[in-house]
Coordinates of C-alpha atoms in Angstrom, one line a residue:
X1 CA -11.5 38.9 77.8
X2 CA -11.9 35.5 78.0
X3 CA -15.0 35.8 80.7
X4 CA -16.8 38.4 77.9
X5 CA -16.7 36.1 75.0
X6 CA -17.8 33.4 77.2
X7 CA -20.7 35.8 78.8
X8 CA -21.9 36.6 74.9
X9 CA -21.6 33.0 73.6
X10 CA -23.9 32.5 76.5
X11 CA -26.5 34.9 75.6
X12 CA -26.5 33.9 71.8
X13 CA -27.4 30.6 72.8
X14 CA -30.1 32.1 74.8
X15 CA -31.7 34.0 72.2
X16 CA -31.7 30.8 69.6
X17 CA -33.6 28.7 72.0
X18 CA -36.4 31.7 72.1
X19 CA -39.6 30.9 70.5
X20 CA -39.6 34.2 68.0
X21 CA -36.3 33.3 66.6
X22 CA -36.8 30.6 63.9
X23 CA -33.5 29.1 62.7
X24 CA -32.9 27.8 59.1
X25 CA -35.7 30.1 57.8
X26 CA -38.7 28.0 59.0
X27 CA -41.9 29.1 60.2
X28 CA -43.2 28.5 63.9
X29 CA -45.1 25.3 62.0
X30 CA -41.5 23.9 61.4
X31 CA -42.0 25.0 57.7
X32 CA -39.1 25.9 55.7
X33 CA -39.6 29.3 54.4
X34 CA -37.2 28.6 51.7
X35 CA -38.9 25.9 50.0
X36 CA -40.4 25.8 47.2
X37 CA -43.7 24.5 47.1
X38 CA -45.4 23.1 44.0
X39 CA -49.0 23.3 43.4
X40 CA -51.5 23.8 41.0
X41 CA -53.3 27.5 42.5
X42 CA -51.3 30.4 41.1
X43 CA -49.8 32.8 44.5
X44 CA -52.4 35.1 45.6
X45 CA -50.8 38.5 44.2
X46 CA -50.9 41.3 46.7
X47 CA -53.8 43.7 46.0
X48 CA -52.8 46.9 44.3
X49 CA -55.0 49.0 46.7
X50 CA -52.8 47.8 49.8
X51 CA -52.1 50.2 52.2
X52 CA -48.8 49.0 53.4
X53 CA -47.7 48.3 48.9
X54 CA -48.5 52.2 48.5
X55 CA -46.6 52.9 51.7
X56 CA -43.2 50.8 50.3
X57 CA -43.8 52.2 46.0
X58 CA -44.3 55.6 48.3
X59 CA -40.4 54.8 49.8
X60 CA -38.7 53.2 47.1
X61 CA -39.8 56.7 45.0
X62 CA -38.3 58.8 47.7
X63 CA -35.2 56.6 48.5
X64 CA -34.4 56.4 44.4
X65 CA -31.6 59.0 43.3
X66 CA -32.8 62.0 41.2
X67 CA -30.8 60.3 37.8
X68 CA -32.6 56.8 38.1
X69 CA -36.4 58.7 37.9
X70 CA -35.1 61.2 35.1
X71 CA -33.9 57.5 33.6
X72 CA -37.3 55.7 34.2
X73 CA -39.6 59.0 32.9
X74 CA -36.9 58.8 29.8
X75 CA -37.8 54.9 28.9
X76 CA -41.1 55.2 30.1
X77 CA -41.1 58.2 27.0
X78 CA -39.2 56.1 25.0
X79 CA -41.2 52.9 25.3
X80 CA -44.8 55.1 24.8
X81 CA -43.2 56.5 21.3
X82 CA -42.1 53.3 20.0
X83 CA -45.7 52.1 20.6
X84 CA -47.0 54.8 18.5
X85 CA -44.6 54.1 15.9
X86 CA -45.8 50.2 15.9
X87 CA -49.2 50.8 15.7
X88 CA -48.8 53.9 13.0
X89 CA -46.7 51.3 11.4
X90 CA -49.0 48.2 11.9
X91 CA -52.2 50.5 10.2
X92 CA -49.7 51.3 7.0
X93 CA -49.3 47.8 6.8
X94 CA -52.7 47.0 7.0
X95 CA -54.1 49.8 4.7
X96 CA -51.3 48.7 1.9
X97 CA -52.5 44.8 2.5
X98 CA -56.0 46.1 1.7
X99 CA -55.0 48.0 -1.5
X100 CA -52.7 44.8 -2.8
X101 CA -56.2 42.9 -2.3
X102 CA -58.4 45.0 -4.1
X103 CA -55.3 45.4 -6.9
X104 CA -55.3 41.8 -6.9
X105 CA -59.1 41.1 -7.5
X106 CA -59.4 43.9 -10.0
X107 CA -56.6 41.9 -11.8
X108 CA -58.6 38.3 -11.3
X109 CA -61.9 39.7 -12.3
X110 CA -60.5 41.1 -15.4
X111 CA -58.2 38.1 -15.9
X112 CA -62.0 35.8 -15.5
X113 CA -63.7 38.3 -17.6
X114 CA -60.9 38.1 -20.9
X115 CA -60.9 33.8 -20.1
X116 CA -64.6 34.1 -20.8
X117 CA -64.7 35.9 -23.5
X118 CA -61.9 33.6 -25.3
X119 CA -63.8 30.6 -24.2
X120 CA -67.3 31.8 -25.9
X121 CA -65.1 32.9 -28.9
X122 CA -63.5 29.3 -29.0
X123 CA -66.8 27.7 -28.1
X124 CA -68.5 29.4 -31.1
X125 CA -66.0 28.7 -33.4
X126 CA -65.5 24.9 -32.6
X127 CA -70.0 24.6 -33.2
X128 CA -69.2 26.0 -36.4
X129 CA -66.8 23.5 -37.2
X130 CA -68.5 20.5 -36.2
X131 CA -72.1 22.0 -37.6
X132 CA -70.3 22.8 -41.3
X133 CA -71.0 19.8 -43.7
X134 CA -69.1 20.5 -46.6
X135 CA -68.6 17.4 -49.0
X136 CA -65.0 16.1 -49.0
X137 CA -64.0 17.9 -45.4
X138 CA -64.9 14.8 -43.1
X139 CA -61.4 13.3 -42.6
X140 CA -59.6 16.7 -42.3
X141 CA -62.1 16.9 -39.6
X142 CA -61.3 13.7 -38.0
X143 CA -57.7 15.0 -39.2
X144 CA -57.8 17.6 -36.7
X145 CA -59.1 15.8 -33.2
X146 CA -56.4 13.2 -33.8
X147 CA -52.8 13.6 -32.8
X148 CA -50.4 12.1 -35.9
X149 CA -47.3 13.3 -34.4
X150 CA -45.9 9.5 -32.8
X151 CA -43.7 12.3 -30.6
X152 CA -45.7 13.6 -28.6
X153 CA -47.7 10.3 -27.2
X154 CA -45.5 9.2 -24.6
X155 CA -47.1 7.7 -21.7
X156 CA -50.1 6.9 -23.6
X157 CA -51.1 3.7 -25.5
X158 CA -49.9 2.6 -28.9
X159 CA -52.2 3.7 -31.7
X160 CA -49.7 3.1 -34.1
X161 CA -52.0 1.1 -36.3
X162 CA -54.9 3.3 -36.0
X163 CA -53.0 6.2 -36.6
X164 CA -52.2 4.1 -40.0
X165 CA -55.4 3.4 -41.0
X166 CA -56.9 6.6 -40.7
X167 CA -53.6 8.0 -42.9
X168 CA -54.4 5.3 -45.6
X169 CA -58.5 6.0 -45.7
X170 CA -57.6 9.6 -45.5
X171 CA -55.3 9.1 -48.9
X172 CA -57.2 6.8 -50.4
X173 CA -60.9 7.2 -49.6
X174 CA -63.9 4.4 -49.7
X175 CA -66.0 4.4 -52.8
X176 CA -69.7 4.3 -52.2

């Protein structure tokens, strides 16, 4: 027994010194197969036309068990209805995103048209004010553009003392 496992040992070590039997994965260049290699040009991917990739998707369909196709067909399904769901639910989306715009412009244009229309109605009645020249009126005028109310003037400069003379020229007025 002893002169067999010798005789095989012997032959092993025969076969590793052959040239077509490349230890350690490497390549008859002394390249290790295993490496990884780090460069800038993508892998060439095998061409889909391939004789020899038809050949192997041709074996791995006849090796794979009856249950794994009827599994594949069944997402394959699965994954096609989904899509159709997405994109039936991607145009409802879009056609409701398209009718909350057009709402929402209907609503600005009316909302621009009604701003107008106050403004011309405020513009109209603040040239009538300032056109009217009834005697006796001019300091409720002036009155009205100024702000008595010492309150509301925070953040702004004192006019404390103007504020005073116009009440005092307002109560008493100047004789001509």
């Amino acid at each position: 027994a002893a002169d067999f496992l010798q005789k095989e040992k012997d032959e092993l070590a025969e076969l590793e010194d052959d040239d077509f039997a490349f230890a350690g994965g490497q390549t008859e260049t002394g390249q290790n197969q295993n490496a990884v290699t780090l460069s800038d040009e993508p892998e060439a991917e095998p061409e889909s036309n391939d004789f020899y990739s038809a050949i192997q998707d041709a074996d791995v369909l006849a090796t794979e068990p009856e249950s794994v196709r009827q599994w594949r067909a069944d997402q394959q399904q699965m994954l096609s209805e989904k899509d159709t769901q997405a994109e039936e639910e991607r145009q409802s989306w879009i056609e409701q995103a398209r009718q909350e715009l057009a709402d929402w412009e209907a609503r600005q244009a009316e909302q621009l048209e009604k701003t107008q229309a106050d403004n011309r109605t405020a513009e109209e009645s603040f040239i009538r004010e300032r056109d009217e020249d009834t005697p006796g009126t001019e300091w409720e005028r002036v009155a009205r553009f100024c702000d008595f109310n010492p309150k509301n003037s925070k953040g702004t400069k004192d006019v404390a003392r103007m504020r005073n003379i116009l009440l005092h020229l307002k109560q008493t007025p100047l004789k001509r």
